[in-house]
PDB file of C-alpha atoms in Angstrom:
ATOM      1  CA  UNK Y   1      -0.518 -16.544  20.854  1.00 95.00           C
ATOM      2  CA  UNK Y   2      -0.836 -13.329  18.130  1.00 97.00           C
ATOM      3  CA  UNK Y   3       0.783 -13.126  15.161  1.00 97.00           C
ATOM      4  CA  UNK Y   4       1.127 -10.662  12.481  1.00 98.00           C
ATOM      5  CA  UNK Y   5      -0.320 -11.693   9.208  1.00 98.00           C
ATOM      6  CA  UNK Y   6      -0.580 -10.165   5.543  1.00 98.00           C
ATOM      7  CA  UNK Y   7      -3.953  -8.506   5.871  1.00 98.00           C
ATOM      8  CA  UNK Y   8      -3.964  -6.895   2.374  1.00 98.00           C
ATOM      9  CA  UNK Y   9      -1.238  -6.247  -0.708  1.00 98.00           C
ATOM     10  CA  UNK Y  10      -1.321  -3.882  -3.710  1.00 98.00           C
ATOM     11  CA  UNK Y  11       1.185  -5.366  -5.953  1.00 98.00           C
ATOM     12  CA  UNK Y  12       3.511  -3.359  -8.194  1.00 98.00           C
ATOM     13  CA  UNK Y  13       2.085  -0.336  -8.724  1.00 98.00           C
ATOM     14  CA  UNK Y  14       3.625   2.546 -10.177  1.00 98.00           C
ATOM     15  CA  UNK Y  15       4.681   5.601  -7.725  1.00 98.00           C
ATOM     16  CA  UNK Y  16       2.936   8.777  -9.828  1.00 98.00           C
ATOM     17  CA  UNK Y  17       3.919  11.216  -7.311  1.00 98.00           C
ATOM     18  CA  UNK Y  18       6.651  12.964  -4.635  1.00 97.00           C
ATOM     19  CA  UNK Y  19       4.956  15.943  -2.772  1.00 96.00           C
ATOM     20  CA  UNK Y  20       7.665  16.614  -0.109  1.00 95.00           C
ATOM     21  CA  UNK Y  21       6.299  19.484   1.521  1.00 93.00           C
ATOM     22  CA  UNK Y  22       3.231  17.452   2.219  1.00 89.00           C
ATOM     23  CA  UNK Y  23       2.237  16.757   5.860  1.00 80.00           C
ATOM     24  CA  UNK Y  24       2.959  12.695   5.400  1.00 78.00           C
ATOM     25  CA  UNK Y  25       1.565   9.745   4.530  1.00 94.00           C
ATOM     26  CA  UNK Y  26       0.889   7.909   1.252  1.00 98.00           C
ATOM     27  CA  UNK Y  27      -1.864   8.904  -1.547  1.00 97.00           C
ATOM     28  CA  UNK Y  28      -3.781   5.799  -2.947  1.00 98.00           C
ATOM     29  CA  UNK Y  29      -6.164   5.917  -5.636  1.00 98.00           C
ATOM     30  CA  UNK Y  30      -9.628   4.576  -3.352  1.00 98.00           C
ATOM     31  CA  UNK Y  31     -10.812   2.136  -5.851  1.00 98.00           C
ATOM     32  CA  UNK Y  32      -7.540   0.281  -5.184  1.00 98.00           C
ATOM     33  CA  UNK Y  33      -7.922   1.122  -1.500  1.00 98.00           C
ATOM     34  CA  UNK Y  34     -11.468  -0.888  -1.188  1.00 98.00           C
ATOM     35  CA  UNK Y  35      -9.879  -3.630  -3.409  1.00 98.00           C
ATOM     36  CA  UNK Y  36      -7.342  -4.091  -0.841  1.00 98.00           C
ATOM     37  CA  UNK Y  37      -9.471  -3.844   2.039  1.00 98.00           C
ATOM     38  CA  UNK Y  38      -7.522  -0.484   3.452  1.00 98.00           C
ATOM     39  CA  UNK Y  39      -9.177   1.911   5.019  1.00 98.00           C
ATOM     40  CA  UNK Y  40      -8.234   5.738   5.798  1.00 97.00           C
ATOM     41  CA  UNK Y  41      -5.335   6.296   7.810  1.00 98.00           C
ATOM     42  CA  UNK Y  42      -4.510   2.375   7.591  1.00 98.00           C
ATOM     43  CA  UNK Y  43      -0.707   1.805   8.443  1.00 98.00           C
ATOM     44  CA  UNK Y  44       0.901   0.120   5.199  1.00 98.00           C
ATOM     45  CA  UNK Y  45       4.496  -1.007   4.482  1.00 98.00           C
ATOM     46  CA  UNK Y  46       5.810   0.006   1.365  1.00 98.00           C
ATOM     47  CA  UNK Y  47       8.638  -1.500  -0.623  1.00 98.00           C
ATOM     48  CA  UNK Y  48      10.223  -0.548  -3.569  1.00 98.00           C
ATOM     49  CA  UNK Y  49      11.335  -2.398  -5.744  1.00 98.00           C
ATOM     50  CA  UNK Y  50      13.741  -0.193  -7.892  1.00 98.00           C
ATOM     51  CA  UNK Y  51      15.943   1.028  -4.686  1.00 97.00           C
ATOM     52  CA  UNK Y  52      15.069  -1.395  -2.069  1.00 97.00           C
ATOM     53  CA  UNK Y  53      13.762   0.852   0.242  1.00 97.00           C
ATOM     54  CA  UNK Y  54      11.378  -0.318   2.702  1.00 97.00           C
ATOM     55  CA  UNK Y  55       9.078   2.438   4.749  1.00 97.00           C
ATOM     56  CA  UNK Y  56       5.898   2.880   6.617  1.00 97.00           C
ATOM     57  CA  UNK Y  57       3.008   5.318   6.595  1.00 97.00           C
ATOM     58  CA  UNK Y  58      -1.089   5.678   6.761  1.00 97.00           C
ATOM     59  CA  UNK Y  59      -3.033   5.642   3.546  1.00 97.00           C
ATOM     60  CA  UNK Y  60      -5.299   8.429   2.462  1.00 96.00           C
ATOM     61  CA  UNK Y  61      -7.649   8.323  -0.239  1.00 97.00           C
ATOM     62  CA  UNK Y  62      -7.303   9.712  -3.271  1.00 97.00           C
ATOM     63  CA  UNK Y  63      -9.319   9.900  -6.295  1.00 97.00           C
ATOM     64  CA  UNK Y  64     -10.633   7.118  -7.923  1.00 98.00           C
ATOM     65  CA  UNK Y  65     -10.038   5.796 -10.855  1.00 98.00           C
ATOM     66  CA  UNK Y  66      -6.978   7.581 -11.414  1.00 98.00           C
ATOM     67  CA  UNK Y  67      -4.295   5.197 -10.024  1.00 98.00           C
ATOM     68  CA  UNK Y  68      -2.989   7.924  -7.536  1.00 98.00           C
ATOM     69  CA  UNK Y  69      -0.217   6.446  -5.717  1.00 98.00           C
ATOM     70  CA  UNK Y  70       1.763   9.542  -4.434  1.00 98.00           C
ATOM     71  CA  UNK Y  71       4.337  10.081  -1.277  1.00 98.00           C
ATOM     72  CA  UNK Y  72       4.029  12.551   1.007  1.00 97.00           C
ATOM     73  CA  UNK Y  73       5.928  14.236   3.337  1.00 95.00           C
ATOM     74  CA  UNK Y  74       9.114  12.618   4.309  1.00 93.00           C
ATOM     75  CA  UNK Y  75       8.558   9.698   2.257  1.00 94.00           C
ATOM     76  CA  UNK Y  76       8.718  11.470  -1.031  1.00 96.00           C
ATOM     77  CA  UNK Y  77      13.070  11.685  -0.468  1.00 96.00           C
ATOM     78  CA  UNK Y  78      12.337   7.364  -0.586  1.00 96.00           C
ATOM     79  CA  UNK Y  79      11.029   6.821  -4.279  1.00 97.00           C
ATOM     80  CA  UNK Y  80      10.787   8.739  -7.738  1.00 97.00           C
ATOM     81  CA  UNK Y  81       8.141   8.898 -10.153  1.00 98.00           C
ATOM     82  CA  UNK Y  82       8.215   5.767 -11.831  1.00 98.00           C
ATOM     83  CA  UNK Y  83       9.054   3.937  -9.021  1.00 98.00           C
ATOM     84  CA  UNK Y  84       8.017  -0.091  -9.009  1.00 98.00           C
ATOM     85  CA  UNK Y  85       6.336  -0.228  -5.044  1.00 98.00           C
ATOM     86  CA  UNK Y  86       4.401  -2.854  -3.322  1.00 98.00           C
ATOM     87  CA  UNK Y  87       2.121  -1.855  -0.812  1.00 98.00           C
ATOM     88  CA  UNK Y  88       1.286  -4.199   2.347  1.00 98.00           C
ATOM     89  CA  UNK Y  89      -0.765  -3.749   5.552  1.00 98.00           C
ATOM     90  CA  UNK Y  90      -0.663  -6.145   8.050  1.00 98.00           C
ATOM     91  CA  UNK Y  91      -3.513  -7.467  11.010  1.00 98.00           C
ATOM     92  CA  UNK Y  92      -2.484  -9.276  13.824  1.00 98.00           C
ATOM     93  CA  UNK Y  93      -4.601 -12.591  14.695  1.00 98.00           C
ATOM     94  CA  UNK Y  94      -4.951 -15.320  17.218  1.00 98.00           C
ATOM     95  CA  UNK Y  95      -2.802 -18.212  15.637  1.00 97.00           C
ATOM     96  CA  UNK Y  96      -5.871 -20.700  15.011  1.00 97.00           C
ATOM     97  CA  UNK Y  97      -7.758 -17.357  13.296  1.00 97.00           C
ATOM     98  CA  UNK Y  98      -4.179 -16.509  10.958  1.00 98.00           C
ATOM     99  CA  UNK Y  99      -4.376 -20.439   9.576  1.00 97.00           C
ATOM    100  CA  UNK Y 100      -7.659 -19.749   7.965  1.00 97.00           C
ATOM    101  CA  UNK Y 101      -7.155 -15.702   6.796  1.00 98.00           C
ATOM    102  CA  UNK Y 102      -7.778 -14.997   3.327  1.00 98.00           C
ATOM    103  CA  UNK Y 103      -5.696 -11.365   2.865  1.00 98.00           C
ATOM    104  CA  UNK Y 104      -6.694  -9.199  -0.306  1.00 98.00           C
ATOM    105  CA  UNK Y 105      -4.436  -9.325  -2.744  1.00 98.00           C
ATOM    106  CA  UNK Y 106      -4.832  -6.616  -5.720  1.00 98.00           C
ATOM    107  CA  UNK Y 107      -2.826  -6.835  -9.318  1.00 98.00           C
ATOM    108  CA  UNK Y 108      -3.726  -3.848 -10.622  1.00 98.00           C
ATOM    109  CA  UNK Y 109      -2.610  -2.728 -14.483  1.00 97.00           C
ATOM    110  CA  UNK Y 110       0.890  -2.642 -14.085  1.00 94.00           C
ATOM    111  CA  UNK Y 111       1.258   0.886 -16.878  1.00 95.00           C
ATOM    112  CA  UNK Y 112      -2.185   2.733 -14.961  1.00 97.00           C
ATOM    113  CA  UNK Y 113      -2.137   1.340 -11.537  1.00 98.00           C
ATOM    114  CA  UNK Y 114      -5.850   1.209 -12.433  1.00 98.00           C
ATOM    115  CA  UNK Y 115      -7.981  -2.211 -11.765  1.00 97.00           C
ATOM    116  CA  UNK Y 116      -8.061  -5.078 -14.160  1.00 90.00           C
TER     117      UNK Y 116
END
């Protein structure tokens, strides 16, 4: 048996852009996408917590250190500037493998999105 697991979370971080006529996909500052274990193109879930909406999308890097976290495309009509999200990607595992899985969790600076 598989089951789908948390594989890595970016907790409440601060949407800092809407680029609607964008291709798709969401923007992440990189230094928070190798703290979460993401990698380009990456499905993630994201959730916001201001609205309630709940979407999905592929990461792309952005630069670091800056605490990107922009919408793109589509996604930019689901969140404002402002915006409280949590960001969540998901692996799926044998069940014995899931027991032990250790996801990456970040808490980045909750006013910069940057690292702690």
């Amino acid at each position: 048996m598989q089951i789908h697991v948390v594989k890595s979370k970016i907790h409440r971080v601060k949407c800092t852009g809407a680029e609607l006529n964008y291709i798709g996909s969401i923007t992440i500052d990189e230094d928070l996408m190798e703290a979460a274990n993401i990698i380009q193109g990456e499905k993630v879930q994201i959730v916001n917590n201001d609205n309630g909406e709940r979407l999905e999308t592929y990461c792309i890097p952005g630069p670091r250190n800056t605490g990107e976290i922009t919408l793109n495309g589509a996604a930019a009509r689901k969140v404002a500037v402002g915006d409280t999200l949590i960001l969540i990607t998901y692996a799926i595992l044998d069940f014995e493998e899931a027991k032990g899985f250790k996801p990456a969790l970040v808490f980045p600076d909750e006013a910069t999105n940057l690292l702690k």
